PDB file of C-alpha atoms in Angstrom:
ATOM      1  CA  UNK A  10      -0.561 -26.205  -0.845  1.00 94.00           C
ATOM      2  CA  UNK A  11      -0.235 -22.904  -2.755  1.00 97.00           C
ATOM      3  CA  UNK A  12      -0.183 -19.237  -1.857  1.00 97.00           C
ATOM      4  CA  UNK A  13      -0.018 -15.978  -3.771  1.00 97.00           C
ATOM      5  CA  UNK A  14       3.411 -14.521  -4.526  1.00 97.00           C
ATOM      6  CA  UNK A  15       4.030 -10.989  -5.815  1.00 97.00           C
ATOM      7  CA  UNK A  16       5.356 -10.621  -9.332  1.00 95.00           C
ATOM      8  CA  UNK A  17       6.468  -7.551 -11.230  1.00 92.00           C
ATOM      9  CA  UNK A  18       6.306  -7.667 -15.030  1.00 89.00           C
ATOM     10  CA  UNK A  19       7.171  -3.994 -15.440  1.00 91.00           C
ATOM     11  CA  UNK A  20       8.216  -1.149 -13.122  1.00 92.00           C
ATOM     12  CA  UNK A  21       4.735   0.431 -12.833  1.00 93.00           C
ATOM     13  CA  UNK A  22       4.055  -0.774  -9.255  1.00 95.00           C
ATOM     14  CA  UNK A  23       6.945   1.364  -8.044  1.00 94.00           C
ATOM     15  CA  UNK A  24       5.253   4.559  -9.188  1.00 93.00           C
ATOM     16  CA  UNK A  25       1.503   3.852  -8.988  1.00 94.00           C
ATOM     17  CA  UNK A  26       1.424   2.664  -5.356  1.00 96.00           C
ATOM     18  CA  UNK A  27       2.569   4.406  -2.149  1.00 96.00           C
ATOM     19  CA  UNK A  28       5.024   1.519  -1.657  1.00 96.00           C
ATOM     20  CA  UNK A  29       5.651  -1.397  -4.000  1.00 96.00           C
ATOM     21  CA  UNK A  30       6.049  -4.959  -2.770  1.00 97.00           C
ATOM     22  CA  UNK A  31       9.289  -6.654  -3.686  1.00 96.00           C
ATOM     23  CA  UNK A  32       8.884  -9.329  -6.368  1.00 96.00           C
ATOM     24  CA  UNK A  33       8.625 -12.776  -4.805  1.00 96.00           C
ATOM     25  CA  UNK A  34       6.970 -11.827  -1.498  1.00 97.00           C
ATOM     26  CA  UNK A  35       4.108 -13.979  -0.273  1.00 98.00           C
ATOM     27  CA  UNK A  36       0.927 -11.935  -0.598  1.00 97.00           C
ATOM     28  CA  UNK A  37      -2.594 -11.443   0.724  1.00 97.00           C
ATOM     29  CA  UNK A  38      -5.413  -9.244  -0.557  1.00 96.00           C
ATOM     30  CA  UNK A  39      -4.657  -6.564   2.028  1.00 92.00           C
ATOM     31  CA  UNK A  40      -8.182  -5.179   2.308  1.00 91.00           C
ATOM     32  CA  UNK A  41      -7.589  -4.805   6.052  1.00 91.00           C
ATOM     33  CA  UNK A  42      -5.289  -1.864   5.267  1.00 91.00           C
ATOM     34  CA  UNK A  43      -8.349   0.133   4.233  1.00 89.00           C
ATOM     35  CA  UNK A  44     -10.533  -0.778   7.229  1.00 84.00           C
ATOM     36  CA  UNK A  45     -12.349   2.241   8.639  1.00 81.00           C
ATOM     37  CA  UNK A  46     -11.319   4.497   5.767  1.00 85.00           C
ATOM     38  CA  UNK A  47     -13.697   6.069   3.306  1.00 86.00           C
ATOM     39  CA  UNK A  48     -12.561   4.918  -0.151  1.00 86.00           C
ATOM     40  CA  UNK A  49     -14.164   8.024  -1.689  1.00 87.00           C
ATOM     41  CA  UNK A  50     -11.597  10.129   0.185  1.00 91.00           C
ATOM     42  CA  UNK A  51      -8.582   8.180  -1.095  1.00 91.00           C
ATOM     43  CA  UNK A  52      -6.578   9.952  -3.764  1.00 93.00           C
ATOM     44  CA  UNK A  53      -3.589   9.293  -5.984  1.00 94.00           C
ATOM     45  CA  UNK A  54      -1.408   6.345  -5.048  1.00 95.00           C
ATOM     46  CA  UNK A  55      -3.588   5.292  -2.113  1.00 95.00           C
ATOM     47  CA  UNK A  56      -6.597   5.128  -4.414  1.00 95.00           C
ATOM     48  CA  UNK A  57      -4.605   2.973  -6.849  1.00 95.00           C
ATOM     49  CA  UNK A  58      -3.594   0.670  -3.986  1.00 95.00           C
ATOM     50  CA  UNK A  59      -7.214   0.375  -2.889  1.00 95.00           C
ATOM     51  CA  UNK A  60      -8.465  -0.412  -6.376  1.00 95.00           C
ATOM     52  CA  UNK A  61      -5.855  -2.933  -7.521  1.00 95.00           C
ATOM     53  CA  UNK A  62      -3.239  -3.746  -4.890  1.00 96.00           C
ATOM     54  CA  UNK A  63      -2.387  -7.089  -3.350  1.00 97.00           C
ATOM     55  CA  UNK A  64      -0.126  -6.735  -0.290  1.00 97.00           C
ATOM     56  CA  UNK A  65       3.255  -8.388   0.280  1.00 97.00           C
ATOM     57  CA  UNK A  66       3.430  -9.841   3.790  1.00 97.00           C
ATOM     58  CA  UNK A  67       7.080  -8.878   4.318  1.00 96.00           C
ATOM     59  CA  UNK A  68       6.863  -5.215   3.308  1.00 95.00           C
ATOM     60  CA  UNK A  69       3.141  -4.353   3.301  1.00 95.00           C
ATOM     61  CA  UNK A  70       3.931  -2.935  -0.141  1.00 96.00           C
ATOM     62  CA  UNK A  71       1.503  -3.334  -3.026  1.00 97.00           C
ATOM     63  CA  UNK A  72       1.594  -5.469  -6.153  1.00 97.00           C
ATOM     64  CA  UNK A  73      -0.749  -5.331  -9.141  1.00 96.00           C
ATOM     65  CA  UNK A  74      -0.273  -9.003  -9.948  1.00 95.00           C
ATOM     66  CA  UNK A  75       0.353 -12.138  -7.948  1.00 96.00           C
ATOM     67  CA  UNK A  76       1.108 -15.663  -9.079  1.00 96.00           C
ATOM     68  CA  UNK A  77      -0.075 -18.975  -7.618  1.00 96.00           C
ATOM     69  CA  UNK A  78       2.993 -20.786  -6.261  1.00 96.00           C
ATOM     70  CA  UNK A  79       3.591 -23.814  -4.027  1.00 97.00           C
ATOM     71  CA  UNK A  80       4.433 -22.989  -0.435  1.00 97.00           C
ATOM     72  CA  UNK A  81       6.101 -25.210   2.139  1.00 97.00           C
ATOM     73  CA  UNK A  82       4.587 -25.385   5.657  1.00 97.00           C
ATOM     74  CA  UNK A  83       7.546 -23.543   7.204  1.00 98.00           C
ATOM     75  CA  UNK A  84       7.224 -20.750   4.600  1.00 98.00           C
ATOM     76  CA  UNK A  85       3.531 -20.454   5.367  1.00 98.00           C
ATOM     77  CA  UNK A  86       4.282 -20.183   9.084  1.00 98.00           C
ATOM     78  CA  UNK A  87       6.909 -17.488   8.395  1.00 98.00           C
ATOM     79  CA  UNK A  88       4.368 -15.559   6.274  1.00 98.00           C
ATOM     80  CA  UNK A  89       1.828 -15.697   9.107  1.00 97.00           C
ATOM     81  CA  UNK A  90       4.438 -14.486  11.604  1.00 97.00           C
ATOM     82  CA  UNK A  91       5.585 -11.632   9.317  1.00 97.00           C
ATOM     83  CA  UNK A  92       2.024 -10.466   8.754  1.00 97.00           C
ATOM     84  CA  UNK A  93       1.161 -10.782  12.452  1.00 96.00           C
ATOM     85  CA  UNK A  94       4.215  -8.690  13.323  1.00 96.00           C
ATOM     86  CA  UNK A  95       3.028  -5.916  10.986  1.00 95.00           C
ATOM     87  CA  UNK A  96      -0.477  -6.082  12.428  1.00 95.00           C
ATOM     88  CA  UNK A  97       0.957  -5.350  15.887  1.00 95.00           C
ATOM     89  CA  UNK A  98       3.751  -2.921  15.002  1.00 92.00           C
ATOM     90  CA  UNK A  99       2.108  -0.912  12.237  1.00 89.00           C
ATOM     91  CA  UNK A 100      -1.623  -1.432  12.503  1.00 88.00           C
ATOM     92  CA  UNK A 101      -2.318  -1.462  16.234  1.00 89.00           C
ATOM     93  CA  UNK A 102      -3.315  -5.068  16.924  1.00 91.00           C
ATOM     94  CA  UNK A 103      -3.504  -5.467  20.727  1.00 93.00           C
ATOM     95  CA  UNK A 104      -1.072  -8.388  20.927  1.00 95.00           C
ATOM     96  CA  UNK A 105       0.761 -10.991  18.849  1.00 95.00           C
ATOM     97  CA  UNK A 106      -1.728 -13.768  19.679  1.00 95.00           C
ATOM     98  CA  UNK A 107      -4.661 -11.760  18.369  1.00 95.00           C
ATOM     99  CA  UNK A 108      -2.626 -10.658  15.360  1.00 95.00           C
ATOM    100  CA  UNK A 109      -1.702 -14.288  14.540  1.00 96.00           C
ATOM    101  CA  UNK A 110      -5.385 -15.229  14.387  1.00 96.00           C
ATOM    102  CA  UNK A 111      -6.074 -12.399  11.929  1.00 96.00           C
ATOM    103  CA  UNK A 112      -2.933 -13.213   9.917  1.00 96.00           C
ATOM    104  CA  UNK A 113      -3.952 -16.902   9.723  1.00 97.00           C
ATOM    105  CA  UNK A 114      -7.330 -15.854   8.319  1.00 97.00           C
ATOM    106  CA  UNK A 115      -5.728 -13.585   5.711  1.00 96.00           C
ATOM    107  CA  UNK A 116      -3.273 -16.289   4.629  1.00 97.00           C
ATOM    108  CA  UNK A 117      -6.028 -18.934   4.509  1.00 97.00           C
ATOM    109  CA  UNK A 118      -8.157 -16.711   2.262  1.00 97.00           C
ATOM    110  CA  UNK A 119      -5.192 -15.968  -0.011  1.00 97.00           C
ATOM    111  CA  UNK A 120      -4.578 -19.723  -0.282  1.00 97.00           C
ATOM    112  CA  UNK A 121      -8.115 -20.175  -1.642  1.00 96.00           C
ATOM    113  CA  UNK A 122      -7.305 -17.608  -4.320  1.00 96.00           C
ATOM    114  CA  UNK A 123      -4.168 -19.582  -5.226  1.00 96.00           C
ATOM    115  CA  UNK A 124      -6.117 -22.761  -5.995  1.00 95.00           C
ATOM    116  CA  UNK A 125      -5.181 -22.557  -9.658  1.00 93.00           C
ATOM    117  CA  UNK A 126      -2.531 -24.150 -11.806  1.00 92.00           C
ATOM    118  CA  UNK A 127       0.946 -23.147 -10.653  1.00 93.00           C
ATOM    119  CA  UNK A 128       2.048 -20.018 -12.499  1.00 91.00           C
ATOM    120  CA  UNK A 129      -1.454 -18.589 -12.928  1.00 92.00           C
ATOM    121  CA  UNK A 130      -1.392 -14.793 -12.618  1.00 94.00           C
ATOM    122  CA  UNK A 131      -4.147 -13.165 -10.577  1.00 95.00           C
ATOM    123  CA  UNK A 132      -5.298  -9.542 -10.665  1.00 95.00           C
ATOM    124  CA  UNK A 133      -7.622  -7.771  -8.234  1.00 94.00           C
ATOM    125  CA  UNK A 134     -10.225  -5.053  -8.600  1.00 95.00           C
ATOM    126  CA  UNK A 135     -11.550  -3.660  -5.327  1.00 93.00           C
ATOM    127  CA  UNK A 136     -14.507  -1.269  -5.077  1.00 92.00           C
ATOM    128  CA  UNK A 137     -17.331  -0.221  -2.802  1.00 89.00           C
ATOM    129  CA  UNK A 138     -20.866  -0.960  -3.931  1.00 88.00           C
ATOM    130  CA  UNK A 139     -23.891  -0.017  -1.837  1.00 87.00           C
ATOM    131  CA  UNK A 140     -21.605   0.696   1.096  1.00 83.00           C
ATOM    132  CA  UNK A 141     -19.930  -2.728   1.008  1.00 86.00           C
ATOM    133  CA  UNK A 142     -16.428  -3.676  -0.044  1.00 88.00           C
ATOM    134  CA  UNK A 143     -16.376  -5.806  -3.176  1.00 91.00           C
ATOM    135  CA  UNK A 144     -13.376  -7.658  -4.588  1.00 93.00           C
ATOM    136  CA  UNK A 145     -13.226  -9.197  -8.035  1.00 94.00           C
ATOM    137  CA  UNK A 146     -10.386 -11.451  -9.190  1.00 94.00           C
ATOM    138  CA  UNK A 147      -9.224 -12.160 -12.697  1.00 93.00           C
ATOM    139  CA  UNK A 148      -6.885 -14.974 -13.680  1.00 92.00           C
ATOM    140  CA  UNK A 149      -4.394 -14.870 -16.516  1.00 85.00           C
ATOM    141  CA  UNK A 150      -2.664 -17.988 -17.773  1.00 75.00           C
ATOM    142  CA  UNK A 151       0.129 -18.483 -20.272  1.00 65.00           C
ATOM    143  CA  UNK A 152      -1.172 -19.615 -23.642  1.00 60.00           C
ATOM    144  CA  UNK A 153       1.517 -22.212 -24.182  1.00 58.00           C
ATOM    145  CA  UNK A 154       4.686 -23.479 -22.625  1.00 52.00           C
ATOM    146  CA  UNK A 155       7.920 -23.115 -24.543  1.00 50.00           C
ATOM    147  CA  UNK A 156       9.852 -26.425 -24.606  1.00 53.00           C
ATOM    148  CA  UNK A 157      13.229 -26.211 -22.899  1.00 51.00           C
ATOM    149  CA  UNK A 158      12.414 -23.093 -20.871  1.00 48.00           C
ATOM    150  CA  UNK A 159      11.543 -23.045 -17.192  1.00 52.00           C
ATOM    151  CA  UNK A 160       8.140 -21.698 -16.061  1.00 50.00           C
ATOM    152  CA  UNK A 161       9.330 -18.109 -15.546  1.00 50.00           C
ATOM    153  CA  UNK A 162      10.720 -17.839 -19.072  1.00 48.00           C
ATOM    154  CA  UNK A 163       7.679 -19.532 -20.546  1.00 45.00           C
ATOM    155  CA  UNK A 164       5.366 -17.060 -18.818  1.00 47.00           C
ATOM    156  CA  UNK A 165       7.460 -14.082 -19.810  1.00 48.00           C
ATOM    157  CA  UNK A 166       6.983 -14.953 -23.478  1.00 48.00           C
ATOM    158  CA  UNK A 167       3.227 -14.612 -22.983  1.00 48.00           C
ATOM    159  CA  UNK A 168       3.566 -10.851 -22.462  1.00 48.00           C
ATOM    160  CA  UNK A 169       4.826  -8.120 -24.724  1.00 45.00           C
ATOM    161  CA  UNK A 170       5.022  -4.425 -23.855  1.00 44.00           C
ATOM    162  CA  UNK A 171       5.070  -1.836 -26.605  1.00 39.00           C
ATOM    163  CA  UNK A 172       5.598   1.886 -26.464  1.00 44.00           C
ATOM    164  CA  UNK A 173       4.707   3.958 -29.488  1.00 39.00           C
ATOM    165  CA  UNK A 174       6.377   7.342 -29.856  1.00 40.00           C
ATOM    166  CA  UNK A 175       3.902   9.598 -31.635  1.00 40.00           C
ATOM    167  CA  UNK A 176       6.478  12.081 -32.989  1.00 42.00           C
ATOM    168  CA  UNK A 177       8.213   9.872 -35.521  1.00 40.00           C
ATOM    169  CA  UNK A 178       6.208   6.647 -35.373  1.00 40.00           C
ATOM    170  CA  UNK A 179       9.194   4.680 -33.995  1.00 40.00           C
ATOM    171  CA  UNK A 180       8.352   1.714 -31.838  1.00 42.00           C
ATOM    172  CA  UNK A 181      10.276   0.380 -28.862  1.00 43.00           C
ATOM    173  CA  UNK A 182       9.827  -3.219 -27.802  1.00 48.00           C
ATOM    174  CA  UNK A 183      10.788  -4.619 -24.436  1.00 46.00           C
ATOM    175  CA  UNK A 184      12.024  -8.215 -24.578  1.00 51.00           C
ATOM    176  CA  UNK A 185      11.465  -9.688 -21.100  1.00 50.00           C
ATOM    177  CA  UNK A 186      13.434 -12.840 -21.942  1.00 54.00           C
ATOM    178  CA  UNK A 187      16.448 -10.807 -22.989  1.00 54.00           C
ATOM    179  CA  UNK A 188      16.192  -8.634 -19.854  1.00 50.00           C
ATOM    180  CA  UNK A 189      16.118 -11.701 -17.588  1.00 51.00           C
ATOM    181  CA  UNK A 190      19.092 -13.302 -19.342  1.00 53.00           C
ATOM    182  CA  UNK A 191      21.212 -10.156 -19.005  1.00 51.00           C
ATOM    183  CA  UNK A 192      20.570 -10.110 -15.229  1.00 49.00           C
ATOM    184  CA  UNK A 193      22.272 -13.514 -14.805  1.00 50.00           C
TER     185      UNK A 193
END
């Protein structure tokens, strides 16, 4: 049994979305957050959230990427309860029983999206076509595993971020492995 979990490979979620999900939250697509709203009227950070944001069930914050991860039954139940609580407290669901049904459906759908190899990254593109909401999903997998490194380190090596400074042609490289090791 797997579910989507938020992941943050760089700090961009914290400034492109109205609120960023914390890394490691269980996640759903979150399309329900845009119910009854005209996507054409969304601007700025809300428009970014509509177009590319998964939603963390603990914070209702957004994440550009999620990763397929195993989930224990008690964690799944806690995710349903957290989401149901938000549906009542923040989104106006009439009662917790009704909210649980909706939360179960959201979690069940997210579990179908997580039916990939553990560690597979998933991105979302949401749009409206002919008046209907359309979601497209893209999967990203690590090219190879690095012997002796756990899954997180192995995945981190699959990504490299580069910033080119136009003034003097200097290049700055961000080493995700080094950043993770200095946090320990």
